[in-house]
Tab-separated table of C-alpha atoms in Angstrom:
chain	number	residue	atom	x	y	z
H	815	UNK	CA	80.873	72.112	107.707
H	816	UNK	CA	81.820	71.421	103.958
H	817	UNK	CA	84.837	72.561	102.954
H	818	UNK	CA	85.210	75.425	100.118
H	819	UNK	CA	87.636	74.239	96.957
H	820	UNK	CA	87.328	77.764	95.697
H	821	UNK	CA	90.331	78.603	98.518
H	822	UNK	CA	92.219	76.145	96.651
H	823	UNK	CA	92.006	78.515	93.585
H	824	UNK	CA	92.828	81.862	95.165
H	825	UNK	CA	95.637	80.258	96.774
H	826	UNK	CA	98.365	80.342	93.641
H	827	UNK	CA	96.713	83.778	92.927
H	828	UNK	CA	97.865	85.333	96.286
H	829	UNK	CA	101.094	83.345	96.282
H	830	UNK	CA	101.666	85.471	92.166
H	831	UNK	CA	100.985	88.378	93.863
H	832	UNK	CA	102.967	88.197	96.643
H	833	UNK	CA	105.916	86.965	94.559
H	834	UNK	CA	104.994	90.444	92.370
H	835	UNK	CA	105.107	92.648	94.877
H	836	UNK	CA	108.926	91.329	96.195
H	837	UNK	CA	109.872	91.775	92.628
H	838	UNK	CA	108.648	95.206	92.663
H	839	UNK	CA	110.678	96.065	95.852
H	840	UNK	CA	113.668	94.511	95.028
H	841	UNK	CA	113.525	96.072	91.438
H	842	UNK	CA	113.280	99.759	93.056
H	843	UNK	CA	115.791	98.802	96.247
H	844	UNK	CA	118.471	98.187	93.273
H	845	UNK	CA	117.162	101.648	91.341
H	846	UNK	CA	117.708	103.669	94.672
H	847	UNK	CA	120.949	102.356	95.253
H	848	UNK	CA	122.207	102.625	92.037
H	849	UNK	CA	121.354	106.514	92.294
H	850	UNK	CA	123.518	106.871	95.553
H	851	UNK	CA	126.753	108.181	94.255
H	852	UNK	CA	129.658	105.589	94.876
H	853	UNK	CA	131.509	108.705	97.010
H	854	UNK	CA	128.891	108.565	99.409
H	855	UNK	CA	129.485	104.678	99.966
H	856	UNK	CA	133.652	105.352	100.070
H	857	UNK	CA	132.649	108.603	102.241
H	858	UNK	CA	130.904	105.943	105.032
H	859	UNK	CA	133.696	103.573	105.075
H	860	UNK	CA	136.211	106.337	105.970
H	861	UNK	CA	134.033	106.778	108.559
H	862	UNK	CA	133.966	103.584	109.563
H	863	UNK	CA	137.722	103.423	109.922
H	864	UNK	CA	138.326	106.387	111.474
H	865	UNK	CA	139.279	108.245	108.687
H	866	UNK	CA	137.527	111.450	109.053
H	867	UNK	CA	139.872	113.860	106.472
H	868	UNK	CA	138.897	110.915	103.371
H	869	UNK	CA	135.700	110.986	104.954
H	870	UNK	CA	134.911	114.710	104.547
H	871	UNK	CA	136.619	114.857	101.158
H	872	UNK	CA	133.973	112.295	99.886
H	873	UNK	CA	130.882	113.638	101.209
H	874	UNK	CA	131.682	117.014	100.077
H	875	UNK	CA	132.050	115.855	96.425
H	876	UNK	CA	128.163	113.833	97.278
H	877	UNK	CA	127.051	117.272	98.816
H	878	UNK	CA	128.338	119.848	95.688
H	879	UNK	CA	126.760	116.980	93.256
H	880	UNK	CA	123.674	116.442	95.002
H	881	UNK	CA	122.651	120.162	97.072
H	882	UNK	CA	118.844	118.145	97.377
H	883	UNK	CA	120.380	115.707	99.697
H	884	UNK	CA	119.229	117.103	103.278
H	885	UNK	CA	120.614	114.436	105.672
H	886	UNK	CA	123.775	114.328	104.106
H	887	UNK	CA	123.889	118.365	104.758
H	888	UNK	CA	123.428	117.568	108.535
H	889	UNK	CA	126.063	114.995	108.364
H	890	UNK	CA	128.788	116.906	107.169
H	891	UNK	CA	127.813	119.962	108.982
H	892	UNK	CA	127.916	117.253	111.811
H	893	UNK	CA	131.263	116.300	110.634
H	894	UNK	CA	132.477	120.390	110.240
H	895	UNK	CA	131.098	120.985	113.782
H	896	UNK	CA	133.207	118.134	115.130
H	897	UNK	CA	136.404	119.244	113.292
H	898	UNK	CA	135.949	122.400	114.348
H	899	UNK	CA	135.281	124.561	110.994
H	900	UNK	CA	132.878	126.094	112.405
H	901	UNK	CA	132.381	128.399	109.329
H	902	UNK	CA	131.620	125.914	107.771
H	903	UNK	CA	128.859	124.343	109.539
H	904	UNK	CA	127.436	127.745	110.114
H	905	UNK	CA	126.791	128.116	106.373
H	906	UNK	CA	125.982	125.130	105.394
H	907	UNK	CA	123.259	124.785	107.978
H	908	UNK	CA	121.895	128.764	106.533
H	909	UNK	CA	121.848	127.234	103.157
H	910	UNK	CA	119.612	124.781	104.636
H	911	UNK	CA	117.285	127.529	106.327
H	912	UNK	CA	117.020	129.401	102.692
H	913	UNK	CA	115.271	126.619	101.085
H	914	UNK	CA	111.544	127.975	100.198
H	915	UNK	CA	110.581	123.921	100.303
H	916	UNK	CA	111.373	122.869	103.560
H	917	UNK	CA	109.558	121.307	106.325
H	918	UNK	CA	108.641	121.739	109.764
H	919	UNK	CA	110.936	118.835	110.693
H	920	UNK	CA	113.640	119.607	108.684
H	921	UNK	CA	113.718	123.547	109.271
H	922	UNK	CA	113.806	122.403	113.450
H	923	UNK	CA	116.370	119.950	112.614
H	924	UNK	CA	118.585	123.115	110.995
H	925	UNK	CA	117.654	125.409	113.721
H	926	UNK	CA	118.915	123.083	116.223
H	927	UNK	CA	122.016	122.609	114.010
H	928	UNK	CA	122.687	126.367	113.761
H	929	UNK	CA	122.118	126.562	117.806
H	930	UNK	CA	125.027	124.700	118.217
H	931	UNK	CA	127.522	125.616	115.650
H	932	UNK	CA	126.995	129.821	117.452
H	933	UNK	CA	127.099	128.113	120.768
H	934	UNK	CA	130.358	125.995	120.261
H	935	UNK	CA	131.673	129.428	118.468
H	936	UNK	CA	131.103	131.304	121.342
H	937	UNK	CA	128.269	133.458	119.620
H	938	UNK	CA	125.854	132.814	122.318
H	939	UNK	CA	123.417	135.904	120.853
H	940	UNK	CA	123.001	134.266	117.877
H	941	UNK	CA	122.659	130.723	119.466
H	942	UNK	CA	120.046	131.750	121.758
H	943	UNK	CA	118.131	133.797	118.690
H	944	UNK	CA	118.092	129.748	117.405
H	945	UNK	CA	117.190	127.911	119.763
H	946	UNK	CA	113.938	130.462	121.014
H	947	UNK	CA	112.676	129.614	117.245
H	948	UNK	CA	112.017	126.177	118.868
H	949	UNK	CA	110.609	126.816	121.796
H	950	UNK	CA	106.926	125.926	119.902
H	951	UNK	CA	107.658	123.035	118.473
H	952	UNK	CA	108.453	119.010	119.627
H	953	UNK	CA	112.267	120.490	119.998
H	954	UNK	CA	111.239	122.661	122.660
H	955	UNK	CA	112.996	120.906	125.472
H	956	UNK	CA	116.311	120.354	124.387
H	957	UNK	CA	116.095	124.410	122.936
H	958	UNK	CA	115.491	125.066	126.945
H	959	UNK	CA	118.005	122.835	127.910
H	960	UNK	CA	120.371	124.633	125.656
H	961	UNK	CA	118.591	128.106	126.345
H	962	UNK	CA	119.672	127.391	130.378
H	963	UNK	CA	123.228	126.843	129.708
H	964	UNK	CA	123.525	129.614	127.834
H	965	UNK	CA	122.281	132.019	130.402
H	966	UNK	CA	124.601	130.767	132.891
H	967	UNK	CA	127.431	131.247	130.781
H	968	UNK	CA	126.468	134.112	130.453
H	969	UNK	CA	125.544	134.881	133.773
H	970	UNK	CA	122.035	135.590	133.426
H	971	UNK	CA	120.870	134.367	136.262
H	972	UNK	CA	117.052	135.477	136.365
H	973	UNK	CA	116.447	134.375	133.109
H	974	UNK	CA	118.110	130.837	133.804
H	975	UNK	CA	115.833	130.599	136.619
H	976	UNK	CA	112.520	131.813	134.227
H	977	UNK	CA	114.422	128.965	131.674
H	978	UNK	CA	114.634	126.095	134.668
H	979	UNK	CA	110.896	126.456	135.681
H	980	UNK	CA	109.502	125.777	132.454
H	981	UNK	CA	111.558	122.111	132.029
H	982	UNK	CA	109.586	118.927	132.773
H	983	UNK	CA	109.446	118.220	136.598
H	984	UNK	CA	111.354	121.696	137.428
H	985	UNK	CA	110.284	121.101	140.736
H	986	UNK	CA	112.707	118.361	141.750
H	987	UNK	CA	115.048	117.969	138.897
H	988	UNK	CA	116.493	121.294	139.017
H	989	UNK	CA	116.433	122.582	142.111
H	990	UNK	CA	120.147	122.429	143.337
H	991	UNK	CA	120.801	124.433	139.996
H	992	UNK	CA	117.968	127.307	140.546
H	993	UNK	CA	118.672	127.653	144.213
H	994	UNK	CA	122.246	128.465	143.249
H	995	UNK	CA	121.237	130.967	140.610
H	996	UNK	CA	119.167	132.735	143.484
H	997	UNK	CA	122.410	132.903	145.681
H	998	UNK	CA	124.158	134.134	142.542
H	999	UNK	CA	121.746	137.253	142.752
H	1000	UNK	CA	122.196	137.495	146.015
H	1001	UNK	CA	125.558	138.099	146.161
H	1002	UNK	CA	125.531	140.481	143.390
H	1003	UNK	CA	123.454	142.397	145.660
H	1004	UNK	CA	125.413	142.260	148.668
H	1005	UNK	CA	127.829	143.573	146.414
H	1006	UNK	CA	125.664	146.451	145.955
H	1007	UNK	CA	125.197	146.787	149.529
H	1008	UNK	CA	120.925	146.191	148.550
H	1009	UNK	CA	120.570	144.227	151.536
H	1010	UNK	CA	116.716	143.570	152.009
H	1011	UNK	CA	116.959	142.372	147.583
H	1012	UNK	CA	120.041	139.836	148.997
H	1013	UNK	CA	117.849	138.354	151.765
H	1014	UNK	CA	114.790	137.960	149.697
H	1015	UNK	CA	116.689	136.048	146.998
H	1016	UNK	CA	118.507	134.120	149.453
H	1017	UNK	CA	114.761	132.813	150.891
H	1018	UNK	CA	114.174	132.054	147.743
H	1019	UNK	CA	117.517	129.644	147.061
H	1020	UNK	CA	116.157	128.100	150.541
H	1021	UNK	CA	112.310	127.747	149.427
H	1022	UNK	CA	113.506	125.933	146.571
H	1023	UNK	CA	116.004	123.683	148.119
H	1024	UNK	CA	116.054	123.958	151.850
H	1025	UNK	CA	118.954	121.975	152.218
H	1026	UNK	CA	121.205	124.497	149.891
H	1027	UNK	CA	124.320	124.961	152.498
H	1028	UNK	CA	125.529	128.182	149.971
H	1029	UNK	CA	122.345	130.231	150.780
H	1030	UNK	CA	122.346	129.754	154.531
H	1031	UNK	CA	125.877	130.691	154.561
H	1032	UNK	CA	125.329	133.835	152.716
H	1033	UNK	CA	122.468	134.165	154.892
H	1034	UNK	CA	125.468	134.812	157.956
H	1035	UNK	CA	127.678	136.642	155.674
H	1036	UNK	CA	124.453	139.180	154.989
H	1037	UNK	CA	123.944	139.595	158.819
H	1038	UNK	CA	127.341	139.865	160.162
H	1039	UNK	CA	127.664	143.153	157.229
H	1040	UNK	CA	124.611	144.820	158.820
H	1041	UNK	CA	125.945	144.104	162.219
H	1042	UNK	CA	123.843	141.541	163.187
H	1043	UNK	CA	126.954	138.976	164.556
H	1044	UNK	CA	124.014	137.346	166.749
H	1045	UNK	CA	121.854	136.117	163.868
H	1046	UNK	CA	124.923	135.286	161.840
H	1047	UNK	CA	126.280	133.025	164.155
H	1048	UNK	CA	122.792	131.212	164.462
H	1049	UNK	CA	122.734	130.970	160.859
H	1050	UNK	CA	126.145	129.378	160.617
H	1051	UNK	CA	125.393	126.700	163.219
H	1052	UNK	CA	122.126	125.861	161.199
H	1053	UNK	CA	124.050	124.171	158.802
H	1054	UNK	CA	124.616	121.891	161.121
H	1055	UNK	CA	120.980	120.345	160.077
H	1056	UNK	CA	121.449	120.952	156.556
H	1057	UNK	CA	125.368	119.149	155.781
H	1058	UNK	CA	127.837	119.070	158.600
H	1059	UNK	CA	130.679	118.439	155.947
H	1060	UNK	CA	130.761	122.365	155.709
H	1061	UNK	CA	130.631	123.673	159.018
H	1062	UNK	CA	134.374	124.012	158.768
H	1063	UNK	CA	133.812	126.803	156.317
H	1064	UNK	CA	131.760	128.698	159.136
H	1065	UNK	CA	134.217	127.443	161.648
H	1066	UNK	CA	136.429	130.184	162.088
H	1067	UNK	CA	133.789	132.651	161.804
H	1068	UNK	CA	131.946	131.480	164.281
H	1069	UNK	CA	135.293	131.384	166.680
H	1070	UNK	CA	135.641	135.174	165.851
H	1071	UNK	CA	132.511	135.849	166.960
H	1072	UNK	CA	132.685	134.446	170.209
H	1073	UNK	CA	136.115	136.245	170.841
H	1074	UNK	CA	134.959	139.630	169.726
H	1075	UNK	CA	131.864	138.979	172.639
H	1076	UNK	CA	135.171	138.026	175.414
H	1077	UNK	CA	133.798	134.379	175.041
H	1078	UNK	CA	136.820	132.363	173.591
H	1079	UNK	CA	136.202	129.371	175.836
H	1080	UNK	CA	132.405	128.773	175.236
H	1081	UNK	CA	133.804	129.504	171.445
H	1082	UNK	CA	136.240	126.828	172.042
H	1083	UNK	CA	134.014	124.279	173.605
H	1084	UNK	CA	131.462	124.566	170.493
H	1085	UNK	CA	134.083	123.411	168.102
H	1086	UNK	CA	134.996	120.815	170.404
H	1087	UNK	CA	131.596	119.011	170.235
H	1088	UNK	CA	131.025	119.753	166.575
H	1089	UNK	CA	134.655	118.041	166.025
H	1090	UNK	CA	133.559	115.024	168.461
H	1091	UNK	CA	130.009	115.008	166.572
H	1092	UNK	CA	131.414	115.151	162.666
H	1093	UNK	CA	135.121	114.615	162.945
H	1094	UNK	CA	137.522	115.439	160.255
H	1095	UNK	CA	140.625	117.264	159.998
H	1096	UNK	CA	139.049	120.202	158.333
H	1097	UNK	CA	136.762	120.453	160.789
H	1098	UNK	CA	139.946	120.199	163.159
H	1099	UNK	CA	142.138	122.987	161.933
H	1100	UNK	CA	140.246	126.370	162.410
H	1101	UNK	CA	140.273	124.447	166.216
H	1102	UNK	CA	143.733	123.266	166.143
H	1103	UNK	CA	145.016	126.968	165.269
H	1104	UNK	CA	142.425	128.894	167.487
H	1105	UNK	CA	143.950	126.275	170.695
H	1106	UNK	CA	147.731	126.986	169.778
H	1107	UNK	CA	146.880	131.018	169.285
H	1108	UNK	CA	145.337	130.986	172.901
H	1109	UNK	CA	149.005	128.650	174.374
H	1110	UNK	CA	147.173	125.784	174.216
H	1111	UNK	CA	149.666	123.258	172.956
H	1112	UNK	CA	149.003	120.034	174.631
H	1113	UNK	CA	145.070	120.079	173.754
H	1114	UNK	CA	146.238	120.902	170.250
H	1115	UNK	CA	148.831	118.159	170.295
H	1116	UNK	CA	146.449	115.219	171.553
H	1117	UNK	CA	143.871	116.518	169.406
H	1118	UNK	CA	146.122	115.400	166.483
H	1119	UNK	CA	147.167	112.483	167.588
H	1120	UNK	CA	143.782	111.387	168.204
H	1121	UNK	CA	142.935	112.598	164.607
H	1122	UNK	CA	145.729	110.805	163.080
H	1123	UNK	CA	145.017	107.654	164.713
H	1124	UNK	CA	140.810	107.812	163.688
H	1125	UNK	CA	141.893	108.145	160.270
H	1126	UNK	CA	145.797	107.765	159.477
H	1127	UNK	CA	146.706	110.306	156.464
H	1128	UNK	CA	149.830	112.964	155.607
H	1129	UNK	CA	147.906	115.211	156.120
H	1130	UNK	CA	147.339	114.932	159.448
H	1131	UNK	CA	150.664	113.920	160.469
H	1132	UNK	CA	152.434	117.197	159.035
H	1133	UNK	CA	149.959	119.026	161.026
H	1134	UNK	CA	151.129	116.794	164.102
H	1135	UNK	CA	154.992	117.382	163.538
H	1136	UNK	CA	153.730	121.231	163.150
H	1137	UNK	CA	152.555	121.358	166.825
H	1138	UNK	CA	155.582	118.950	168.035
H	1139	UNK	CA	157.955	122.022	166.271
H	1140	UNK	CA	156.476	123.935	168.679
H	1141	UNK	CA	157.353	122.176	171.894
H	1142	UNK	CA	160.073	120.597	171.045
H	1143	UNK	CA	163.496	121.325	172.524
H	1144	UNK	CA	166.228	123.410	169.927
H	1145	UNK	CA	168.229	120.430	169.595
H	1146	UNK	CA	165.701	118.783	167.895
H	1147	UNK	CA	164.250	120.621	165.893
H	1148	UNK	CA	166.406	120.715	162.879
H	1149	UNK	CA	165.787	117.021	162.173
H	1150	UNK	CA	161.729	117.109	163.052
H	1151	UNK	CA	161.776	120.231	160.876
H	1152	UNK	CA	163.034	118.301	157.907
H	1153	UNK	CA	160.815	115.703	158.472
H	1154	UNK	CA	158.113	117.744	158.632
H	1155	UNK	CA	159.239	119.413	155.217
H	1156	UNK	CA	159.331	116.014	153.396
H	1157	UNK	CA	155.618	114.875	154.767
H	1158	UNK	CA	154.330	118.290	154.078
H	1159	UNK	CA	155.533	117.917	150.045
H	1160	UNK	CA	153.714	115.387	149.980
H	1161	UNK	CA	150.549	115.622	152.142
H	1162	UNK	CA	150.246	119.200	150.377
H	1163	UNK	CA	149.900	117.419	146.935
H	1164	UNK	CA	146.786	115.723	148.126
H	1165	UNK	CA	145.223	118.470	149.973
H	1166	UNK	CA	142.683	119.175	147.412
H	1167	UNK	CA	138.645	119.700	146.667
H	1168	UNK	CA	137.553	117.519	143.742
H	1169	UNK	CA	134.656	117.115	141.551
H	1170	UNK	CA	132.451	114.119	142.042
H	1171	UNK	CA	131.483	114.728	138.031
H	1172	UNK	CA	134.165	114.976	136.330
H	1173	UNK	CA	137.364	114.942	139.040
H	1174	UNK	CA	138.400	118.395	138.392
H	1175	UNK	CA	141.029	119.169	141.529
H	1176	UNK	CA	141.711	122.532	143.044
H	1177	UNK	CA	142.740	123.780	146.579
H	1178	UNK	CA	139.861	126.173	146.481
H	1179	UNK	CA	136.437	125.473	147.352
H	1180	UNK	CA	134.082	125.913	144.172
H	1181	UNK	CA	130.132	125.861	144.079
H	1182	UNK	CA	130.281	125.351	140.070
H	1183	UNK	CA	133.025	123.192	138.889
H	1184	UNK	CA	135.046	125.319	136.726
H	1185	UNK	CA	135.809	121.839	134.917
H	1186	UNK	CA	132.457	120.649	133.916
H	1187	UNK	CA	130.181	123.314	134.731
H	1188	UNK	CA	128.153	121.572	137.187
H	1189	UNK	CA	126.801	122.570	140.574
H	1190	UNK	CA	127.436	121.464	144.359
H	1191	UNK	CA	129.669	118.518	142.338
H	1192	UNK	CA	132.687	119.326	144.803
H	1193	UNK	CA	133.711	117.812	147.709
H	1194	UNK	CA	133.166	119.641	150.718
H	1195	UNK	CA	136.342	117.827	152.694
H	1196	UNK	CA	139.521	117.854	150.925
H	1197	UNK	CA	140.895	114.552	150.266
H	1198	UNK	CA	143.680	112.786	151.878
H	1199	UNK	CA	146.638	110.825	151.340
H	1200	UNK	CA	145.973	107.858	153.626
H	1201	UNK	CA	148.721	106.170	155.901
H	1202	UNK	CA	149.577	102.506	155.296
């Protein structure tokens, strides 16, 4: 194969043009930059060191010089948002919106903008007017994303479940969330005393999550208020299956039920195998009290000394010097009951729910963290101060 000298040629014509064309760039990189205002420049390096008053200063000069400048809008409306003028952002991301010459990409980009400057003002009317504009578009996800938190803030709890189904893999990824808004319903209707409504919704919260502890619960709470102490007490014990962290929130009930039928001791052996089977001191006081109501002081006293030996806390221990108050001879008494004040100072510090997301603590039990907002995030057993 003979070689071709004609590639010789071309080759110092390619390497010119090649050597044009960088020229070319180059010559246009320094026009462009030369038209960015020198504000905008002094405007990013405030930003840089956390300066965000200079910061704002310079981009707003950019922005009044140069209206055409789109992203720079977003940024400082960004920057507004943040600083929370929320005027501000709110206009500035209309004046956007009024443009006759903007783009599909650009309007979304406004819209989703707007969305959040009403939803971080608390206008969730006009936020959710903003967000359904992008419900067509390649926003649509995060709008329904935004569209479901905005219905449970505001407690519309059929249309967050409408919002949840139509997310990507509502099946799985949401189902804690929906089968909470169906109990939600549900006891809005027990409220109303529309018991067959209550029940439906409550199969729903189960068909969509049949581990969901909150709608079997409700489930006993709906039969026991149509007299039906029978079925509630099976549906108490059937959350067993589901999460035995929580029977001790059906504990008690259950108890009651037993001594309203003249069947305290069968009521009493229950909890004692559901306390050998999942022990834990929560699960141990509705037992504890119901064996020192009925004079039962030494079952209730080793019962606590077992517990405090399986897992050592003050918790446990001020309910031990509790029971030992009780037997205890007068003379001795004073001194265990200021022990038993000191211990319970501290054990009652402790004695607390908290959430897994975010560590919000409170001494009641919540289903949505009044913290973070999110859903079956708190700990069914209080936590503890452990013993050394």
């Amino acid at each position: 194969m003979e070689f071709d000298y004609l590639w010789l040629l071309l080759l110092p014509v390619f390497f010119g043009l090649g050597w044009l064309a960088a020229r070319i760039d180059i010559r246009q990189l320094l026009r462009d930059s030369r038209a960015v205002p020198k504000a905008y420049f002094e405007g990013l390096n405030f930003l840089l060191n956390e300066q965000p008053d200079r910061a704002l200063g310079a981009l707003v000069s950019v922005a009044h010089h140069h209206p055409d400048a789109v992203e720079l809008q977003f940024a400082l409306g960004s920057l507004f948002r943040k600083r929370g003028e929320l005027d501000r952002a709110i206009k500035l991301h209309q004046s956007i919106l009024q443009r006759p010459d903007l783009s599909p990409d650009v309007r979304s980009q406004a819209l989703q903008a707007l969305g959040e400057d009403y939803q971080r003002a608390g206008l969730l009317d006009r936020a959710e007017d903003s967000y359904r504009q992008l419900l067509d578009n390649g926003q649509a996800t995060e709008a329904r994303m935004a569209l479901l938190n905005i219905y449970q803030q505001e407690r519309e709890w059929q249309k967050a479940i409408d919002m949840a189904s139509q997310l990507p893999d509502a099946a799985h990824a949401h189902q804690h969330e929906v089968a909470q808004f169906y109990c939600e319903l549900a006891q809005r209707a027990m409220s109303a005393s529309q018991w067959e409504v209550a029940g439906q919704y409550l199969q729903s919260a189960l068909d969509v999550h049949r581990k969901c502890v909150r709608a079997t619960l409700l489930q006993g709470d709906l039969a026991l208020m149509q007299g039906q102490a029978d079925t509630a007490r099976q549906a108490w014990l059937r959350i067993e299956q589901q999460n035995p962290d929580y029977l001790h929130m059906v504990a008690e009930k259950v108890l009651r039920i037993y001594q309203d039928e003249g069947r305290q001791e069968e009521g009493l052996t229950l909890l004692r195998g559901l306390y050998q089977r999942y022990p834990s001191l929560d699960l141990l006081e509705p037992l504890n009290l119901a064996l020192q109501q009925a004079g039962k002081l030494q079952d209730s006293y080793e019962l606590l000394c077992d517990e405090v030996r399986r897992q050592p806390s003050l918790l446990g221990l001020d309910r031990l010097l509790q029971v030992q108050l009780l037997v205890a001879p007068p003379e001795r008494r004073a001194d265990l009951e200021q022990v038993r004040n000191l211990v319970h100072q501290h054990a009652d510090k402790h004695n607390m729910h908290s959430c897994r997301h975010c560590g919000f603590r409170a001494r009641q039990y919540f289903w949505h963290c009044p913290g973070c907002a999110e859903w079956e995030s708190y700990s069914a057993l209080r936590g503890q101060a452990s013993l050394p």
